[in-house]
Amino acid sequence: MNIGTPLSDSATRVMLLGAGELGKEVIIALQRLGVETLAVDRYDNAPGHQVAHRALHHRHDRWLCPARAHRSGKTHAGGTGDRGHRHDTGMVTMASQWQNEFELHARAILGLPVDTGLREPGASAVIYGGLEASGIHFDNIAKALRLFGKPASFPRWRMGVALARGENIEQARERARQTAVRISPGK
């Protein structure tokens, strides 16, 4: 595998169709490997748009592109089909594995070797929005936490996850639950 330099003619590029909180994490993992990223989602300021090299918005069957999205260069994922499935329950791997769900996904896209080895037991607990609002903030944030950066909140929307490690799964689960219930979204 040969990876070029982002934002150059030699760049290796990956376009993610779906730039929510999980796409954002894959984008970060790809960028750590030196890949130029393009995030596509249906709403403005999706979490992946906040970190990608470039962002596209898909609305009403039209593609809206920034003035800069065409260059020649090596491109991945075009016509290669689905390369795995991401879900926020897999974020637990950020606390428990040597390579997390998103690093594994990025490496699989690029055809690089993966390591699914367990580092230590871990658990996650969902942090819900709890209210319907835009531009919310979060109080009582702990160290072991991932907030998704969504631009709006709804009562049952997943806004983040609390991640925890433990000597065993039960201890990790309890730590994650305790952390999640302490987080309080507000306007």
Coordinates of N, CA and C in Angstrom, one line a residue:
M1 N 0.8 -1.2 0.0 CA 0.0 0.0 0.0 C 0.9 1.2 0.0
N2 N 0.6 2.2 -0.9 CA 1.3 3.4 -1.0 C 0.3 4.5 -0.7
I3 N 0.6 5.3 0.3 CA -0.3 6.4 0.7 C 0.4 7.7 0.4
G4 N -0.3 8.6 -0.4 CA 0.3 9.9 -0.8 C 0.1 10.9 0.3
T5 N 0.3 12.2 0.0 CA 0.2 13.3 0.9 C -1.1 14.0 0.7
P6 N -1.9 14.2 1.8 CA -3.2 14.9 1.7 C -3.1 16.2 1.0
L7 N -4.1 16.6 0.3 CA -4.2 17.9 -0.4 C -3.1 18.1 -1.4
S8 N -2.6 17.0 -2.0 CA -1.7 17.1 -3.1 C -2.1 16.1 -4.2
D9 N -1.5 16.2 -5.3 CA -1.8 15.3 -6.5 C -1.6 13.9 -6.2
S10 N -0.7 13.6 -5.2 CA -0.4 12.2 -4.9 C -1.3 11.6 -3.8
A11 N -2.3 12.4 -3.3 CA -3.1 12.0 -2.2 C -3.9 10.7 -2.4
T12 N -4.0 10.0 -1.3 CA -4.9 8.8 -1.3 C -6.2 9.4 -0.7
R13 N -7.3 9.3 -1.3 CA -8.5 9.9 -0.9 C -9.6 8.9 -0.6
V14 N -10.3 9.2 0.5 CA -11.5 8.4 0.8 C -12.7 9.3 1.1
M15 N -13.8 9.0 0.5 CA -15.1 9.7 0.6 C -16.0 8.8 1.5
L16 N -16.4 9.4 2.6 CA -17.4 8.7 3.5 C -18.8 9.3 3.2
L17 N -19.7 8.4 2.8 CA -21.1 8.7 2.6 C -21.8 8.4 3.9
G18 N -22.0 9.5 4.7 CA -22.5 9.4 6.0 C -21.5 9.9 7.0
A19 N -21.6 11.2 7.4 CA -20.6 11.8 8.2 C -21.1 12.2 9.6
G20 N -21.8 11.3 10.2 CA -22.3 11.5 11.5 C -21.2 11.2 12.5
E21 N -21.5 10.9 13.8 CA -20.5 10.7 14.8 C -19.6 9.6 14.5
L22 N -20.1 8.5 13.9 CA -19.2 7.4 13.6 C -18.3 7.6 12.4
G23 N -18.9 8.3 11.4 CA -18.1 8.7 10.2 C -16.9 9.6 10.7
K24 N -17.2 10.5 11.6 CA -16.2 11.4 12.1 C -15.0 10.6 12.7
E25 N -15.3 9.6 13.4 CA -14.2 8.8 14.0 C -13.4 8.1 13.0
V26 N -14.1 7.6 11.9 CA -13.4 6.9 10.8 C -12.5 7.9 10.1
I27 N -13.0 9.1 9.9 CA -12.2 10.2 9.2 C -11.0 10.5 10.0
I28 N -11.1 10.6 11.3 CA -9.9 10.9 12.1 C -8.9 9.7 12.0
A29 N -9.4 8.5 12.0 CA -8.5 7.3 11.9 C -7.8 7.3 10.5
L30 N -8.6 7.7 9.5 CA -8.0 7.7 8.1 C -6.9 8.8 8.1
Q31 N -7.2 10.0 8.7 CA -6.2 11.1 8.6 C -5.0 10.7 9.4
R32 N -5.1 9.9 10.4 CA -3.9 9.5 11.2 C -3.0 8.6 10.3
L33 N -3.6 8.0 9.3 CA -2.8 7.2 8.3 C -2.4 8.0 7.1
G34 N -2.6 9.3 7.1 CA -2.2 10.1 6.0 C -3.1 10.2 4.8
V35 N -4.4 9.9 5.0 CA -5.3 9.9 3.9 C -6.1 11.2 3.9
E36 N -6.4 11.7 2.7 CA -7.2 12.9 2.5 C -8.7 12.4 2.6
T37 N -9.5 13.2 3.3 CA -10.9 12.7 3.6 C -11.9 13.7 3.0
L38 N -13.0 13.1 2.6 CA -14.1 13.9 2.1 C -15.4 13.4 2.8
A39 N -16.1 14.2 3.5 CA -17.3 13.8 4.3 C -18.5 14.3 3.6
V40 N -19.5 13.3 3.4 CA -20.8 13.7 2.8 C -21.9 13.3 3.7
D41 N -22.8 14.3 3.9 CA -24.0 14.0 4.8 C -25.1 14.9 4.3
R42 N -26.3 14.6 4.8 CA -27.5 15.3 4.4 C -27.7 16.6 5.1
Y43 N -27.0 16.9 6.2 CA -27.3 18.1 7.0 C -26.0 18.9 7.2
D44 N -26.1 20.2 7.3 CA -24.9 21.0 7.5 C -24.3 20.8 8.8
N45 N -23.0 20.9 8.9 CA -22.2 20.8 10.1 C -22.3 19.4 10.8
A46 N -22.5 18.4 10.0 CA -22.5 17.0 10.5 C -21.1 16.8 11.2
P47 N -21.1 16.0 12.2 CA -19.8 15.8 13.0 C -18.6 15.5 12.1
G48 N -18.8 14.7 11.0 CA -17.6 14.4 10.1 C -17.2 15.6 9.3
H49 N -18.1 16.6 9.0 CA -17.8 17.8 8.3 C -16.8 18.6 9.2
Q50 N -16.9 18.5 10.5 CA -16.1 19.3 11.4 C -14.6 18.9 11.4
V51 N -14.3 17.7 10.8 CA -12.9 17.3 10.9 C -12.3 16.9 9.5
A52 N -13.2 16.7 8.5 CA -12.7 16.3 7.2 C -11.9 17.4 6.4
H53 N -11.1 17.0 5.5 CA -10.4 17.9 4.7 C -11.4 18.7 3.8
R54 N -12.5 18.0 3.4 CA -13.5 18.7 2.6 C -14.9 18.1 2.9
A55 N -15.9 18.8 2.7 CA -17.3 18.4 3.0 C -18.2 18.6 1.9
L56 N -19.1 17.7 1.7 CA -20.2 17.8 0.7 C -21.5 17.7 1.4
H57 N -22.5 18.3 0.9 CA -23.9 18.2 1.5 C -24.8 17.7 0.4
H58 N -25.5 16.6 0.7 CA -26.5 16.1 -0.2 C -27.9 16.5 0.2
R59 N -28.5 17.3 -0.6 CA -29.9 17.7 -0.4 C -30.7 17.6 -1.6
H60 N -31.9 17.1 -1.5 CA -32.9 17.0 -2.5 C -32.3 16.5 -3.9
D61 N -31.6 15.4 -3.8 CA -31.0 14.7 -4.9 C -30.0 15.6 -5.7
R62 N -29.4 16.6 -5.1 CA -28.4 17.4 -5.7 C -27.2 17.4 -4.8
W63 N -26.0 17.4 -5.4 CA -24.8 17.5 -4.7 C -24.4 19.0 -4.6
L64 N -24.1 19.5 -3.5 CA -23.6 20.9 -3.3 C -22.2 20.8 -2.9
C65 N -21.3 21.3 -3.7 CA -19.9 21.1 -3.5 C -19.2 22.5 -3.2
P66 N -18.2 22.4 -2.4 CA -17.4 23.6 -2.1 C -16.7 24.0 -3.4
A67 N -16.3 25.3 -3.5 CA -15.7 25.8 -4.7 C -14.5 25.1 -5.1
R68 N -13.7 24.6 -4.1 CA -12.4 23.9 -4.4 C -12.6 22.6 -5.1
A69 N -13.7 19.9 -3.5 CA -14.2 18.6 -3.5 C -13.5 17.8 -4.4
H70 N -12.1 19.2 -7.2 CA -11.7 17.9 -7.8 C -10.2 18.0 -8.1
R71 N -9.4 17.0 -7.8 CA -8.0 16.9 -8.2 C -7.8 15.4 -8.7
S72 N -6.8 15.2 -9.4 CA -6.4 13.9 -9.8 C -5.7 13.2 -8.7
G73 N -5.5 12.0 -8.7 CA -4.8 11.3 -7.6 C -5.5 9.9 -7.3
K74 N -4.9 9.2 -6.4 CA -5.3 7.9 -6.1 C -6.6 8.0 -5.3
T75 N -7.6 7.2 -5.6 CA -8.9 7.3 -4.9 C -9.3 5.9 -4.5
H76 N -9.8 5.8 -3.2 CA -10.2 4.5 -2.7 C -11.7 4.6 -2.5
A77 N -12.4 3.5 -2.4 CA -13.8 3.3 -2.1 C -14.7 3.5 -3.3
G78 N -14.2 4.2 -4.4 CA -15.1 4.4 -5.5 C -15.4 3.0 -6.2
G79 N -16.6 2.6 -6.1 CA -17.0 1.4 -6.8 C -16.5 0.1 -6.0
T80 N -16.0 0.2 -4.8 CA -15.5 -0.9 -4.1 C -16.6 -1.6 -3.2
G81 N -17.7 -0.9 -3.1 CA -18.8 -1.5 -2.2 C -18.6 -1.2 -0.8
D82 N -19.5 -1.7 0.1 CA -19.4 -1.5 1.5 C -18.2 -2.1 2.1
R83 N -17.5 -1.4 3.0 CA -16.3 -1.9 3.6 C -16.5 -2.0 5.1
G84 N -17.6 -2.6 5.6 CA -17.9 -2.8 7.0 C -19.0 -2.0 7.5
H85 N -19.3 -2.2 8.8 CA -20.5 -1.6 9.4 C -20.0 -0.9 10.7
R86 N -20.4 0.3 10.9 CA -20.0 1.0 12.2 C -21.3 1.2 13.0
H87 N -21.1 1.1 14.3 CA -22.2 1.4 15.2 C -21.7 2.0 16.5
D88 N -22.4 2.9 17.2 CA -21.8 3.5 18.3 C -21.6 2.5 19.5
T89 N -22.2 1.4 19.5 CA -21.9 0.4 20.5 C -20.5 -0.1 20.4
G90 N -20.0 -0.1 19.2 CA -18.6 -0.5 18.9 C -17.6 0.5 19.5
M91 N -18.0 1.7 19.9 CA -17.1 2.7 20.5 C -16.4 2.1 21.7
V92 N -16.9 1.1 22.3 CA -16.3 0.5 23.5 C -14.9 0.0 23.1
T93 N -14.6 -0.3 21.9 CA -13.3 -0.7 21.5 C -12.3 0.4 21.7
M94 N -12.7 1.7 21.8 CA -11.8 2.8 22.1 C -11.1 2.6 23.4
A95 N -11.8 1.9 24.3 CA -11.3 1.7 25.7 C -10.7 0.3 25.8
S96 N -11.1 -0.6 25.0 CA -10.8 -2.0 25.3 C -9.8 -2.7 24.3
Q97 N -9.6 -2.2 23.1 CA -8.8 -2.9 22.1 C -7.6 -2.1 21.7
W98 N -6.6 -2.8 21.2 CA -5.4 -2.1 20.7 C -5.7 -1.2 19.5
Q99 N -6.5 -1.7 18.6 CA -7.0 -0.9 17.5 C -8.5 -0.9 17.6
N100 N -9.0 0.3 17.7 CA -10.5 0.5 17.9 C -11.3 0.2 16.6
E101 N -12.6 0.2 16.8 CA -13.5 0.0 15.7 C -13.2 0.9 14.5
F102 N -12.8 2.1 14.7 CA -12.6 3.1 13.6 C -11.3 2.9 12.9
E103 N -10.2 2.6 13.7 CA -8.9 2.2 13.2 C -9.0 0.9 12.3
L104 N -9.8 0.0 12.8 CA -10.0 -1.3 12.1 C -10.7 -1.0 10.8
H105 N -11.7 -0.2 10.8 CA -12.5 0.2 9.6 C -11.6 0.9 8.6
A106 N -10.8 1.9 9.1 CA -9.9 2.6 8.2 C -8.9 1.7 7.5
R107 N -8.3 0.8 8.4 CA -7.3 -0.1 7.8 C -7.9 -1.1 6.9
A108 N -9.1 -1.5 7.1 CA -9.8 -2.5 6.2 C -10.0 -1.8 4.8
I109 N -10.5 -0.5 4.9 CA -10.7 0.2 3.6 C -9.4 0.3 2.8
L110 N -8.3 0.5 3.5 CA -7.0 0.7 2.8 C -6.3 -0.7 2.5
G111 N -6.9 -1.8 3.0 CA -6.3 -3.1 2.8 C -5.0 -3.3 3.6
L112 N -5.0 -2.6 4.8 CA -3.8 -2.8 5.7 C -4.2 -3.9 6.7
P113 N -3.1 -4.5 7.4 CA -3.4 -5.5 8.4 C -4.1 -4.9 9.6
V114 N -4.9 -5.7 10.3 CA -5.6 -5.3 11.5 C -5.2 -6.1 12.7
D115 N -5.5 -5.6 13.9 CA -5.2 -6.3 15.1 C -6.5 -6.2 16.0
T116 N -7.2 -7.2 16.2 CA -8.4 -7.2 17.0 C -8.2 -7.6 18.4
G117 N -6.9 -7.6 18.9 CA -6.6 -8.0 20.2 C -7.2 -7.1 21.3
L118 N -7.6 -7.8 22.4 CA -8.2 -7.1 23.5 C -7.1 -6.6 24.4
R119 N -7.2 -5.3 24.8 CA -6.2 -4.7 25.7 C -6.6 -4.9 27.1
E120 N -7.9 -4.6 27.4 CA -8.5 -4.9 28.7 C -10.0 -4.8 28.7
P121 N -10.7 -5.3 29.6 CA -12.2 -5.3 29.6 C -12.7 -3.8 29.6
G122 N -13.7 -3.5 28.8 CA -14.3 -2.2 28.7 C -15.8 -2.2 28.5
A123 N -16.4 -1.1 28.7 CA -17.9 -1.0 28.5 C -18.2 0.5 28.1
S124 N -19.4 0.6 27.5 CA -19.9 1.9 27.2 C -21.3 2.1 27.6
A125 N -21.7 3.3 27.8 CA -23.1 3.7 28.2 C -23.5 4.9 27.4
V126 N -24.7 4.9 26.8 CA -25.2 6.0 26.0 C -25.5 7.2 26.8
I127 N -25.2 8.4 26.2 CA -25.6 9.7 26.8 C -26.6 10.2 25.8
Y128 N -27.9 10.3 26.3 CA -29.0 10.8 25.4 C -29.1 12.4 25.5
G129 N -29.7 12.9 24.5 CA -29.9 14.4 24.5 C -30.8 14.9 25.6
G130 N -31.9 14.2 25.8 CA -32.7 14.5 26.9 C -33.6 15.7 26.7
L131 N -33.4 16.5 25.6 CA -34.2 17.7 25.4 C -34.1 17.9 23.9
E132 N -35.1 18.8 23.4 CA -35.1 19.2 22.0 C -34.6 20.6 21.9
A133 N -33.4 20.8 21.4 CA -32.7 22.1 21.3 C -31.6 22.1 20.3
S134 N -31.1 23.2 19.9 CA -29.9 23.4 19.1 C -28.8 24.0 20.0
G135 N -27.6 23.7 19.7 CA -26.5 24.3 20.4 C -26.4 24.0 21.9
I136 N -26.7 22.8 22.3 CA -26.7 22.5 23.7 C -25.3 22.3 24.2
H137 N -25.2 22.3 25.6 CA -23.9 22.1 26.2 C -24.0 20.9 27.2
F138 N -22.9 20.4 27.7 CA -22.9 19.3 28.5 C -22.2 19.6 29.8
D139 N -22.8 19.3 31.0 CA -22.2 19.5 32.3 C -21.7 18.2 32.8
N140 N -20.7 18.3 33.8 CA -20.2 17.1 34.5 C -19.5 16.1 33.6
I141 N -18.7 16.6 32.7 CA -18.0 15.8 31.7 C -16.8 15.1 32.4
A142 N -16.8 13.8 32.2 CA -15.7 13.0 32.8 C -14.6 12.7 31.8
K143 N -13.5 12.2 32.2 CA -12.3 11.9 31.3 C -12.7 10.8 30.2
A144 N -13.4 9.8 30.6 CA -13.7 8.7 29.7 C -15.0 8.9 29.0
L145 N -14.9 9.8 28.0 CA -16.2 10.2 27.3 C -15.9 10.6 25.9
R146 N -16.9 10.3 25.0 CA -16.9 10.7 23.6 C -18.2 11.4 23.3
L147 N -18.2 12.7 23.1 CA -19.4 13.5 22.7 C -19.3 13.5 21.1
F148 N -20.5 13.4 20.5 CA -20.6 13.3 19.1 C -20.5 14.6 18.3
G149 N -20.8 15.7 18.9 CA -20.8 17.0 18.2 C -21.9 17.2 17.3
K150 N -23.1 16.7 17.6 CA -24.3 16.9 16.7 C -24.8 18.3 16.9
P151 N -25.2 19.0 15.8 CA -25.6 20.4 15.9 C -27.0 20.6 16.6
A152 N -27.8 19.5 16.8 CA -29.1 19.6 17.5 C -29.3 18.4 18.4
S153 N -30.2 18.5 19.3 CA -30.5 17.4 20.2 C -32.0 17.1 20.3
F154 N -32.3 15.9 20.5 CA -33.7 15.4 20.7 C -33.7 14.5 21.9
P155 N -34.8 14.4 22.6 CA -34.8 13.6 23.9 C -34.1 12.2 23.8
R156 N -34.4 11.4 22.7 CA -33.8 10.1 22.7 C -32.7 10.0 21.6
W157 N -32.1 11.1 21.2 CA -30.9 11.0 20.3 C -29.7 10.7 21.1
R158 N -28.9 9.9 20.6 CA -27.6 9.5 21.2 C -26.6 10.7 20.9
M159 N -26.2 11.3 22.0 CA -25.3 12.5 21.9 C -23.9 12.2 22.2
G160 N -23.7 11.0 22.8 CA -22.3 10.6 23.1 C -22.3 9.3 23.9
V161 N -21.2 8.8 24.2 CA -21.0 7.6 25.0 C -20.0 7.9 26.1
A162 N -20.2 7.3 27.2 CA -19.2 7.2 28.3 C -18.5 5.9 28.2
L163 N -17.2 5.9 28.2 CA -16.4 4.7 28.0 C -15.6 4.5 29.3
A164 N -15.5 3.3 29.7 CA -14.8 2.9 30.9 C -14.1 1.6 30.8
R165 N -13.0 1.5 31.6 CA -12.3 0.2 31.7 C -12.4 -0.3 33.1
G166 N -12.1 -1.6 33.2 CA -12.2 -2.2 34.6 C -11.4 -3.5 34.6
E167 N -11.4 -4.0 35.8 CA -10.7 -5.3 36.0 C -11.5 -6.4 35.4
N168 N -12.8 -6.2 35.2 CA -13.7 -7.2 34.6 C -14.8 -6.4 33.9
I169 N -15.6 -7.1 33.1 CA -16.7 -6.5 32.4 C -17.7 -5.8 33.3
E170 N -18.0 -6.5 34.4 CA -19.1 -5.9 35.3 C -18.6 -4.6 35.9
Q171 N -17.3 -4.5 36.3 CA -16.8 -3.3 36.9 C -16.8 -2.2 35.8
A172 N -16.4 -2.5 34.6 CA -16.3 -1.5 33.5 C -17.7 -1.0 33.2
R173 N -18.7 -1.9 33.1 CA -20.1 -1.5 32.9 C -20.6 -0.5 33.9
E174 N -20.4 -0.8 35.2 CA -20.8 0.0 36.3 C -20.2 1.4 36.2
R175 N -18.9 1.4 35.9 CA -18.2 2.7 35.7 C -18.8 3.5 34.6
A176 N -19.0 2.8 33.5 CA -19.6 3.5 32.3 C -21.0 4.1 32.6
R177 N -21.8 3.3 33.3 CA -23.2 3.7 33.7 C -23.1 5.0 34.6
Q178 N -22.2 4.9 35.6 CA -22.1 6.0 36.5 C -21.7 7.3 35.9
T179 N -20.8 7.1 34.9 CA -20.3 8.3 34.2 C -21.4 8.9 33.3
A180 N -22.2 8.0 32.6 CA -23.2 8.5 31.7 C -24.3 9.2 32.4
V181 N -24.7 8.7 33.6 CA -25.9 9.4 34.3 C -25.4 10.7 34.9
R182 N -24.2 11.0 35.1 CA -23.7 12.3 35.6 C -23.7 13.4 34.6
I183 N -23.7 13.0 33.3 CA -23.7 14.0 32.2 C -25.0 14.6 32.0
S184 N -25.2 15.9 32.0 CA -26.5 16.5 31.9 C -26.5 17.5 30.8
P185 N -27.1 17.2 29.7 CA -27.2 18.2 28.6 C -28.1 19.4 29.0
G186 N -27.8 20.5 28.5 CA -28.7 21.7 28.7 C -28.5 22.8 27.7
K187 N -29.4 23.7 27.7 CA -29.4 24.8 26.7 C -28.4 25.9 27.1

